Amino acid sequence: MSDNFLSRDAAEALAKRILGFSKADEARVNISSGWTGNSRFARNELTTAGGTTDTGVSITSTIGKRRASASTNVLDDASLARTVELSERLARLSPEDPELMPELGPQEYATISAYVQRTAELTPEARALAVKNTLTAIEGEGRSAGLDLFVAGYLEANAGIGGCVATSKGLFAYHPSSSVDLSVTVRTPDGTGSGFASSGARDWADIHPAELGLKAAKKAVQSASPQAIEPGRYTVILEPAAVGDVLPLLLRSFDARTNDEGRGTFSTKEGGTRLGEQIADRRVTLFSDPADPELLGQPFDNEGLPLKRRVWIEDGVLKAFNYSRFWARKQGVEPTGGGGGFGGGPGGIKLAGGTKSLDQIIAESERAILCTHFFYIRFLDQRTVMVTGLTRDGTFLVENGKITRSLKNFRWNESPLFMLNKIEEI
């Protein structure tokens, strides 16, 4: 593994040192240690490259029913002891928490292979070569179209332990991982055409810079000189990036407590929930899985609770809710994890795919609007998950199975829950 972050033995030794300073009733240590390297490009050239290596710790102290945390990245004994003492002083000043759960003891975790050495070795030179390949592909497409295309983008790689937890009750969890993301935006000289492409993975070998650049460039050329379209209800074809912009907004709708207390998306007027009911098209299966490489999850949450595969919607039926440890105990069920809130849950959400490619769906559409991705998405109604947003970087009209013209960007209003009930193809 890389020298840029703590090994399992080093992380465990650091956690034991910190816990040794504790005088609280209970204590938890969360350690993050790793490296990140980035390269930014704009105006068709590499503009900046940077990198950081850091190790930080957060100490959470519990005194009675009071709890507080303090953090530092200065790791000598004196600094660690001061940070532990600060967390204890803050805990004594904090109000009692009637829902406070005790720290966890030893747990068993699934083994997830999430670290790829070549991602951790993505040097500034290697990143610069990737940017060069991206720009070369875009310049070639620009020459074919007789245009000097404007290019900007961002490449970032990460490697380390975002997940490391230890408690005074003997728990220790350690999970190394890596990730890399590349996004490219291309615009035409007159500013009317814009194309976007992005990709992310654990393994750098799964990122193809030239292909991404070519895809963004083609979309920019194709989207030039867009025309307006009348407001109304349209069939839309969402590329994966667009689906990824809106579908995760459903995550908090699966919170068990909110729904059980009658405040949730899936609460009923009679005081129950819609668990077990059909809430989406029967082709919809939505799940979270820490072991899925595309979701970049980890096998435990910030409290050290094991995370497992969870199917939220199966064949259109609402199958599960997310339970914090407190609410799970109150309801007599198994907690699903997330450190008390779904935001720290299993690491993402995934929609099971259909059998048709994007090109097939376009070819079979009589009339539709093709959307590359969205931005500036804001909630209109939390309970129905109704949101508003704008199209961006390539919006097209599809007629009789072909893209016939580019469209000006426009505002839309929709709920991802309603969207999952109005599916024609996946």
Short mmCIF file of C-alpha atoms in Angstrom, two decimals:
data_model
loop_
_atom_site.label_atom_id
_atom_site.label_comp_id
_atom_site.label_asym_id
_atom_site.label_seq_id
_atom_site.Cartn_x
_atom_site.Cartn_y
_atom_site.Cartn_z
CA MET A 1 0.00 0.00 0.00
CA SER A 2 0.95 3.65 -0.27
CA ASP A 3 3.20 5.47 2.20
CA ASN A 4 0.79 8.41 2.01
CA PHE A 5 -1.57 7.07 4.67
CA LEU A 6 -1.51 5.02 7.86
CA SER A 7 -1.30 1.25 7.65
CA ARG A 8 -3.73 -0.81 9.68
CA ASP A 9 -1.14 -1.40 12.42
CA ALA A 10 -0.18 2.29 12.55
CA ALA A 11 -3.81 3.40 12.68
CA GLU A 12 -4.61 0.94 15.46
CA ALA A 13 -1.57 2.07 17.43
CA LEU A 14 -2.60 5.72 17.04
CA ALA A 15 -6.15 4.93 18.18
CA LYS A 16 -4.87 3.12 21.27
CA ARG A 17 -2.64 6.10 22.14
CA ILE A 18 -5.59 8.47 21.91
CA LEU A 19 -7.94 6.23 23.90
CA GLY A 20 -5.24 5.94 26.55
CA PHE A 21 -5.66 9.65 27.32
CA SER A 22 -9.41 9.37 27.82
CA LYS A 23 -11.07 9.80 31.20
CA ALA A 24 -14.61 9.78 29.80
CA ASP A 25 -17.19 7.04 30.41
CA GLU A 26 -16.88 6.11 26.75
CA ALA A 27 -14.75 7.33 23.86
CA ARG A 28 -14.60 6.89 20.10
CA VAL A 29 -11.79 7.78 17.69
CA ASN A 30 -12.35 8.39 13.99
CA ILE A 31 -9.22 8.57 11.85
CA SER A 32 -8.90 9.85 8.29
CA SER A 33 -5.55 9.49 6.58
CA GLY A 34 -4.73 9.83 2.95
CA TRP A 35 -3.55 11.55 -0.16
CA THR A 36 -5.34 13.54 -2.83
CA GLY A 37 -3.89 14.80 -6.08
CA ASN A 38 -5.61 17.04 -8.59
CA SER A 39 -5.02 18.64 -11.98
CA ARG A 40 -7.17 21.41 -13.37
CA PHE A 41 -7.26 22.52 -16.99
CA ALA A 42 -8.90 25.48 -18.73
CA ARG A 43 -8.54 27.38 -21.99
CA ASN A 44 -7.13 24.19 -23.52
CA GLU A 45 -4.14 23.87 -21.23
CA LEU A 46 -3.17 22.53 -17.83
CA THR A 47 -3.51 25.39 -15.32
CA THR A 48 -2.84 23.96 -11.87
CA ALA A 49 -1.75 20.75 -10.19
CA GLY A 50 -1.78 20.12 -6.48
CA GLY A 51 -1.71 17.47 -3.83
CA THR A 52 -2.13 17.03 -0.10
CA THR A 53 -1.27 14.32 2.37
CA ASP A 54 -2.85 14.51 5.79
CA THR A 55 -3.93 12.50 8.82
CA GLY A 56 -6.64 13.82 11.08
CA VAL A 57 -8.43 12.45 14.13
CA SER A 58 -11.76 13.17 15.75
CA ILE A 59 -12.28 12.22 19.39
CA THR A 60 -15.83 11.76 20.67
CA SER A 61 -16.25 11.63 24.46
CA THR A 62 -19.33 10.52 26.37
CA ILE A 63 -19.94 11.50 29.98
CA GLY A 64 -23.24 10.23 31.30
CA LYS A 65 -25.80 11.19 28.67
CA ARG A 66 -23.67 14.02 27.32
CA ARG A 67 -21.44 13.73 24.25
CA ALA A 68 -19.14 16.01 22.25
CA SER A 69 -16.25 15.82 19.80
CA ALA A 70 -12.98 17.62 19.05
CA SER A 71 -10.56 17.21 16.15
CA THR A 72 -6.90 17.73 15.32
CA ASN A 73 -4.26 16.78 12.77
CA VAL A 74 -1.34 17.40 15.15
CA LEU A 75 -0.43 13.95 16.39
CA ASP A 76 2.17 14.36 19.14
CA ASP A 77 1.12 13.12 22.59
CA ALA A 78 0.64 16.59 24.07
CA SER A 79 -1.65 17.72 21.24
CA LEU A 80 -3.65 14.52 21.31
CA ALA A 81 -4.08 14.74 25.08
CA ARG A 82 -5.28 18.36 24.77
CA THR A 83 -7.80 17.37 22.09
CA VAL A 84 -9.14 14.52 24.22
CA GLU A 85 -9.45 16.84 27.19
CA LEU A 86 -11.24 19.43 25.05
CA SER A 87 -13.79 16.87 23.88
CA GLU A 88 -14.45 15.94 27.51
CA ARG A 89 -14.89 19.57 28.59
CA LEU A 90 -17.30 20.14 25.71
CA ALA A 91 -19.22 16.99 26.65
CA ARG A 92 -19.72 18.27 30.20
CA LEU A 93 -21.09 21.52 28.78
CA SER A 94 -23.45 19.79 26.35
CA PRO A 95 -27.12 19.14 27.16
CA GLU A 96 -28.13 15.59 27.98
CA ASP A 97 -29.19 13.56 24.96
CA PRO A 98 -32.15 11.29 25.79
CA GLU A 99 -31.53 9.36 22.55
CA LEU A 100 -27.82 8.80 23.07
CA MET A 101 -26.67 5.29 22.18
CA PRO A 102 -23.67 3.61 23.79
CA GLU A 103 -20.51 3.15 21.79
CA LEU A 104 -20.15 -0.19 20.02
CA GLY A 105 -17.90 -3.08 20.95
CA PRO A 106 -16.13 -5.38 18.44
CA GLN A 107 -18.03 -6.06 15.19
CA GLU A 108 -17.62 -8.28 12.16
CA TYR A 109 -17.33 -6.64 8.73
CA ALA A 110 -17.48 -7.80 5.16
CA THR A 111 -14.18 -7.63 3.29
CA ILE A 112 -14.44 -5.11 0.47
CA SER A 113 -11.57 -4.71 -1.98
CA ALA A 114 -11.63 -0.96 -2.59
CA TYR A 115 -7.98 0.06 -2.84
CA VAL A 116 -6.12 0.11 -6.17
CA GLN A 117 -2.42 0.91 -6.03
CA ARG A 118 -2.19 2.46 -9.51
CA THR A 119 -4.79 5.05 -8.49
CA ALA A 120 -2.65 5.98 -5.49
CA GLU A 121 0.33 6.32 -7.84
CA LEU A 122 -1.32 8.82 -10.18
CA THR A 123 1.55 11.32 -10.21
CA PRO A 124 1.35 14.89 -11.55
CA GLU A 125 3.13 13.65 -14.70
CA ALA A 126 0.59 10.86 -15.23
CA ARG A 127 -2.28 13.26 -14.66
CA ALA A 128 -0.74 15.75 -17.10
CA LEU A 129 -0.50 13.02 -19.75
CA ALA A 130 -4.18 12.18 -19.20
CA VAL A 131 -5.09 15.84 -19.65
CA LYS A 132 -2.98 15.98 -22.82
CA ASN A 133 -4.80 12.93 -24.25
CA THR A 134 -8.13 14.55 -23.42
CA LEU A 135 -7.18 17.81 -25.11
CA THR A 136 -5.76 16.04 -28.18
CA ALA A 137 -9.02 14.17 -28.74
CA ILE A 138 -11.04 17.36 -28.37
CA GLU A 139 -8.78 19.36 -30.70
CA GLY A 140 -9.15 16.64 -33.35
CA GLU A 141 -12.92 16.81 -33.15
CA GLY A 142 -12.74 20.61 -33.30
CA ARG A 143 -10.65 20.50 -36.49
CA SER A 144 -13.16 18.13 -38.08
CA ALA A 145 -15.91 20.65 -37.32
CA GLY A 146 -13.78 23.68 -38.28
CA LEU A 147 -13.97 25.06 -34.72
CA ASP A 148 -11.49 26.06 -32.03
CA LEU A 149 -13.23 24.47 -29.07
CA PHE A 150 -12.85 25.78 -25.52
CA VAL A 151 -12.01 23.10 -22.95
CA ALA A 152 -12.05 23.02 -19.15
CA GLY A 153 -12.02 20.14 -16.69
CA TYR A 154 -10.85 18.64 -13.43
CA LEU A 155 -9.04 15.41 -12.57
CA GLU A 156 -8.79 14.26 -8.95
CA ALA A 157 -7.45 11.06 -7.40
CA ASN A 158 -7.72 9.96 -3.76
CA ALA A 159 -6.24 7.13 -1.75
CA GLY A 160 -6.34 6.46 1.96
CA ILE A 161 -8.56 5.56 4.88
CA GLY A 162 -11.68 7.67 5.07
CA GLY A 163 -13.03 4.95 7.30
CA CYS A 164 -11.22 4.02 10.53
CA VAL A 165 -13.07 3.73 13.84
CA ALA A 166 -11.97 2.64 17.32
CA THR A 167 -13.86 2.72 20.62
CA SER A 168 -13.02 2.32 24.29
CA LYS A 169 -15.11 -0.87 24.18
CA GLY A 170 -12.64 -2.66 21.93
CA LEU A 171 -14.01 -1.95 18.46
CA PHE A 172 -11.53 -1.35 15.65
CA ALA A 173 -12.50 -0.97 11.98
CA TYR A 174 -10.17 -0.09 9.11
CA HIS A 175 -10.99 0.33 5.42
CA PRO A 176 -8.54 1.58 2.77
CA SER A 177 -9.95 2.82 -0.52
CA SER A 178 -9.10 4.74 -3.66
CA SER A 179 -11.09 6.79 -6.16
CA VAL A 180 -10.51 8.92 -9.23
CA ASP A 181 -12.81 11.30 -11.10
CA LEU A 182 -12.43 13.14 -14.38
CA SER A 183 -14.92 15.68 -15.72
CA VAL A 184 -14.67 17.59 -19.01
CA THR A 185 -16.68 20.53 -20.33
CA VAL A 186 -16.28 21.71 -23.94
CA ARG A 187 -17.79 24.87 -25.45
CA THR A 188 -17.97 26.26 -28.97
CA PRO A 189 -16.26 29.62 -29.75
CA ASP A 190 -19.58 31.48 -29.93
CA GLY A 191 -20.60 30.10 -26.51
CA THR A 192 -23.86 28.60 -27.78
CA GLY A 193 -22.74 24.95 -27.76
CA SER A 194 -21.69 23.09 -24.62
CA GLY A 195 -20.87 19.44 -23.97
CA PHE A 196 -20.09 17.53 -20.79
CA ALA A 197 -18.73 14.10 -19.91
CA SER A 198 -17.47 12.60 -16.67
CA SER A 199 -16.39 9.31 -15.19
CA GLY A 200 -15.43 8.00 -11.75
CA ALA A 201 -13.98 4.72 -10.48
CA ARG A 202 -11.76 3.14 -7.88
CA ASP A 203 -9.26 2.07 -10.53
CA TRP A 204 -7.54 4.59 -12.81
CA ALA A 205 -7.50 1.94 -15.56
CA ASP A 206 -11.29 2.29 -15.78
CA ILE A 207 -11.06 5.97 -16.77
CA HIS A 208 -10.59 6.71 -20.48
CA PRO A 209 -9.65 10.41 -20.86
CA ALA A 210 -9.58 10.58 -24.68
CA GLU A 211 -13.02 8.94 -24.95
CA LEU A 212 -14.48 11.35 -22.40
CA GLY A 213 -12.97 14.32 -24.22
CA LEU A 214 -14.32 13.14 -27.58
CA LYS A 215 -17.79 12.59 -26.13
CA ALA A 216 -17.90 16.09 -24.63
CA ALA A 217 -16.57 17.65 -27.84
CA LYS A 218 -19.11 15.95 -30.08
CA LYS A 219 -21.89 17.07 -27.79
CA ALA A 220 -20.61 20.67 -27.79
CA VAL A 221 -20.53 20.80 -31.60
CA GLN A 222 -23.95 19.20 -31.86
CA SER A 223 -25.53 21.55 -29.30
CA ALA A 224 -24.44 24.82 -30.99
CA SER A 225 -27.07 27.39 -32.01
CA PRO A 226 -29.86 25.95 -29.84
CA GLN A 227 -33.51 26.83 -30.39
CA ALA A 228 -36.25 27.50 -27.85
CA ILE A 229 -39.04 25.03 -27.21
CA GLU A 230 -42.47 25.77 -25.78
CA PRO A 231 -43.02 25.00 -22.09
CA GLY A 232 -45.07 21.87 -21.49
CA ARG A 233 -44.99 18.19 -20.58
CA TYR A 234 -42.48 16.16 -22.56
CA THR A 235 -41.12 12.65 -22.68
CA VAL A 236 -37.50 12.98 -21.59
CA ILE A 237 -34.49 10.74 -22.10
CA LEU A 238 -32.06 11.12 -19.21
CA GLU A 239 -28.43 10.18 -19.67
CA PRO A 240 -26.83 8.44 -16.65
CA ALA A 241 -25.37 11.71 -15.35
CA ALA A 242 -28.83 13.29 -15.31
CA VAL A 243 -30.29 10.31 -13.46
CA GLY A 244 -27.42 10.59 -10.99
CA ASP A 245 -28.24 14.26 -10.44
CA VAL A 246 -31.81 13.61 -9.26
CA LEU A 247 -32.19 10.03 -8.00
CA PRO A 248 -30.07 10.41 -4.81
CA LEU A 249 -32.51 13.11 -3.68
CA LEU A 250 -34.76 10.20 -2.68
CA LEU A 251 -32.30 8.94 -0.06
CA ARG A 252 -33.71 10.78 2.94
CA SER A 253 -37.23 9.71 2.02
CA PHE A 254 -36.35 6.23 3.29
CA ASP A 255 -35.74 7.43 6.86
CA ALA A 256 -37.80 5.16 9.13
CA ARG A 257 -38.39 7.62 11.95
CA THR A 258 -39.70 10.39 9.70
CA ASN A 259 -42.14 7.98 8.07
CA ASP A 260 -43.18 6.28 11.31
CA GLU A 261 -43.93 9.65 12.90
CA GLY A 262 -46.17 10.69 10.02
CA ARG A 263 -43.81 13.30 8.57
CA GLY A 264 -42.31 11.31 5.74
CA THR A 265 -42.73 10.81 2.04
CA PHE A 266 -44.12 7.32 2.68
CA SER A 267 -46.34 8.11 5.70
CA THR A 268 -50.08 7.46 5.38
CA LYS A 269 -53.00 9.52 6.67
CA GLU A 270 -54.05 6.56 8.82
CA GLY A 271 -50.81 6.75 10.83
CA GLY A 272 -48.92 3.93 9.11
CA THR A 273 -46.43 3.77 6.27
CA ARG A 274 -46.47 2.50 2.70
CA LEU A 275 -43.92 -0.21 3.40
CA GLY A 276 -44.76 -3.21 1.24
CA GLU A 277 -46.84 -1.17 -1.20
CA GLN A 278 -46.26 -0.56 -4.90
CA ILE A 279 -44.75 2.94 -5.12
CA ALA A 280 -43.00 2.83 -8.52
CA ASP A 281 -43.02 1.15 -11.91
CA ARG A 282 -42.52 -2.62 -11.52
CA ARG A 283 -39.23 -2.43 -13.40
CA VAL A 284 -37.71 -0.25 -10.67
CA THR A 285 -35.26 -1.82 -8.22
CA LEU A 286 -33.26 0.62 -6.11
CA PHE A 287 -30.54 -0.52 -3.73
CA SER A 288 -27.44 0.37 -1.73
CA ASP A 289 -24.52 -2.01 -1.46
CA PRO A 290 -21.14 -1.26 0.16
CA ALA A 291 -19.56 -3.99 -1.97
CA ASP A 292 -20.70 -2.52 -5.29
CA PRO A 293 -17.58 -0.94 -6.87
CA GLU A 294 -19.65 1.73 -8.64
CA LEU A 295 -21.07 3.05 -5.35
CA LEU A 296 -17.70 3.59 -3.61
CA GLY A 297 -19.10 2.58 -0.22
CA GLN A 298 -17.43 1.12 2.84
CA PRO A 299 -18.36 -1.77 5.17
CA PHE A 300 -19.14 0.33 8.28
CA ASP A 301 -20.43 3.76 9.26
CA ASN A 302 -18.83 6.46 11.42
CA GLU A 303 -19.91 4.68 14.60
CA GLY A 304 -18.45 1.37 13.44
CA LEU A 305 -21.81 -0.26 12.73
CA PRO A 306 -21.57 -2.84 9.89
CA LEU A 307 -23.25 -1.80 6.64
CA LYS A 308 -24.96 -4.32 4.39
CA ARG A 309 -26.71 -4.44 1.05
CA ARG A 310 -30.15 -2.85 1.36
CA VAL A 311 -32.87 -3.01 -1.27
CA TRP A 312 -35.11 0.02 -0.81
CA ILE A 313 -37.45 -0.58 -3.74
CA GLU A 314 -37.77 -4.01 -5.38
CA ASP A 315 -39.87 -4.51 -8.50
CA GLY A 316 -41.57 -1.21 -7.68
CA VAL A 317 -42.45 -2.23 -4.08
CA LEU A 318 -41.18 -0.25 -1.07
CA LYS A 319 -39.16 -2.89 0.77
CA ALA A 320 -37.12 -1.18 3.49
CA PHE A 321 -36.46 1.92 5.57
CA ASN A 322 -33.24 3.23 7.04
CA TYR A 323 -33.04 2.85 10.82
CA SER A 324 -30.67 4.71 13.10
CA ARG A 325 -29.50 2.73 16.11
CA PHE A 326 -31.85 4.62 18.44
CA TRP A 327 -34.94 4.23 16.25
CA ALA A 328 -34.13 0.58 15.52
CA ARG A 329 -34.01 -0.17 19.25
CA LYS A 330 -37.27 1.67 19.81
CA GLN A 331 -38.97 -0.23 16.98
CA GLY A 332 -37.35 -3.58 17.75
CA VAL A 333 -35.59 -3.99 14.40
CA GLU A 334 -32.04 -4.19 13.09
CA PRO A 335 -30.28 -0.84 12.56
CA THR A 336 -29.14 -0.18 9.03
CA GLY A 337 -26.33 2.21 9.88
CA GLY A 338 -25.35 5.69 8.93
CA GLY A 339 -24.20 7.14 12.23
CA GLY A 340 -27.69 8.26 13.23
CA GLY A 341 -28.51 9.82 9.86
CA PHE A 342 -28.95 8.45 6.36
CA GLY A 343 -26.31 10.80 4.99
CA GLY A 344 -23.63 8.46 6.36
CA GLY A 345 -25.33 5.31 5.09
CA PRO A 346 -24.18 2.57 2.74
CA GLY A 347 -22.37 4.90 0.34
CA GLY A 348 -24.80 5.58 -2.46
CA ILE A 349 -27.88 4.41 -4.29
CA LYS A 350 -28.18 2.49 -7.53
CA LEU A 351 -30.98 1.88 -10.01
CA ALA A 352 -30.89 -1.57 -11.57
CA GLY A 353 -30.50 -1.26 -15.32
CA GLY A 354 -32.72 -2.35 -18.17
CA THR A 355 -31.80 -4.21 -21.34
CA LYS A 356 -31.61 -1.33 -23.83
CA SER A 357 -28.73 1.03 -24.52
CA LEU A 358 -29.13 4.80 -24.62
CA ASP A 359 -28.80 4.71 -28.43
CA GLN A 360 -31.60 2.12 -28.66
CA ILE A 361 -33.90 4.23 -26.51
CA ILE A 362 -33.23 7.28 -28.68
CA ALA A 363 -33.82 5.29 -31.86
CA GLU A 364 -37.20 4.05 -30.57
CA SER A 365 -38.45 7.46 -29.36
CA GLU A 366 -41.05 9.22 -31.48
CA ARG A 367 -40.57 12.59 -29.78
CA ALA A 368 -38.56 13.34 -26.67
CA ILE A 369 -36.06 15.71 -25.08
CA LEU A 370 -32.59 14.28 -24.45
CA CYS A 371 -30.86 15.71 -21.34
CA THR A 372 -27.13 15.37 -20.64
CA HIS A 373 -27.25 16.45 -16.99
CA PHE A 374 -28.72 19.03 -14.61
CA PHE A 375 -27.57 21.70 -12.19
CA TYR A 376 -28.87 24.20 -9.63
CA ILE A 377 -31.37 21.67 -8.27
CA ARG A 378 -33.41 22.93 -5.32
CA PHE A 379 -36.28 21.48 -3.29
CA LEU A 380 -39.80 22.82 -3.79
CA ASP A 381 -41.50 20.32 -1.45
CA GLN A 382 -39.50 18.02 0.81
CA ARG A 383 -42.32 15.61 1.47
CA THR A 384 -43.08 14.78 -2.16
CA VAL A 385 -39.40 15.27 -3.11
CA MET A 386 -40.53 17.83 -5.70
CA VAL A 387 -37.50 19.70 -7.01
CA THR A 388 -36.66 22.29 -9.64
CA GLY A 389 -33.53 22.50 -11.75
CA LEU A 390 -31.97 23.49 -15.07
CA THR A 391 -30.71 21.49 -18.02
CA ARG A 392 -27.05 21.91 -18.94
CA ASP A 393 -24.31 21.06 -21.44
CA GLY A 394 -26.35 19.47 -24.18
CA THR A 395 -30.15 19.41 -24.46
CA PHE A 396 -31.64 18.01 -27.67
CA LEU A 397 -34.93 17.32 -29.39
CA VAL A 398 -35.41 13.73 -30.57
CA GLU A 399 -37.91 13.13 -33.36
CA ASN A 400 -38.63 9.80 -35.06
CA GLY A 401 -35.60 8.18 -33.49
CA LYS A 402 -33.07 10.88 -34.39
CA ILE A 403 -31.65 13.98 -32.74
CA THR A 404 -33.01 16.78 -34.92
CA ARG A 405 -31.86 19.96 -33.17
CA SER A 406 -30.34 21.36 -30.01
CA LEU A 407 -32.53 23.16 -27.49
CA LYS A 408 -31.95 26.14 -25.25
CA ASN A 409 -31.56 25.21 -21.61
CA PHE A 410 -34.74 25.42 -19.57
CA ARG A 411 -36.08 25.02 -16.05
CA TRP A 412 -37.98 21.89 -15.05
CA ASN A 413 -40.03 20.79 -12.05
CA GLU A 414 -40.27 17.10 -11.13
CA SER A 415 -39.98 14.59 -8.29
CA PRO A 416 -37.69 11.57 -8.70
CA LEU A 417 -40.45 9.56 -7.03
CA PHE A 418 -42.98 10.67 -9.65
CA MET A 419 -40.33 10.03 -12.30
CA LEU A 420 -40.03 6.38 -11.21
CA ASN A 421 -43.77 5.99 -11.78
CA LYS A 422 -43.70 7.28 -15.37
CA ILE A 423 -41.00 5.13 -16.93
CA GLU A 424 -41.13 3.96 -20.54
CA GLU A 425 -37.65 2.39 -20.69
CA ILE A 426 -34.58 1.91 -18.51
#
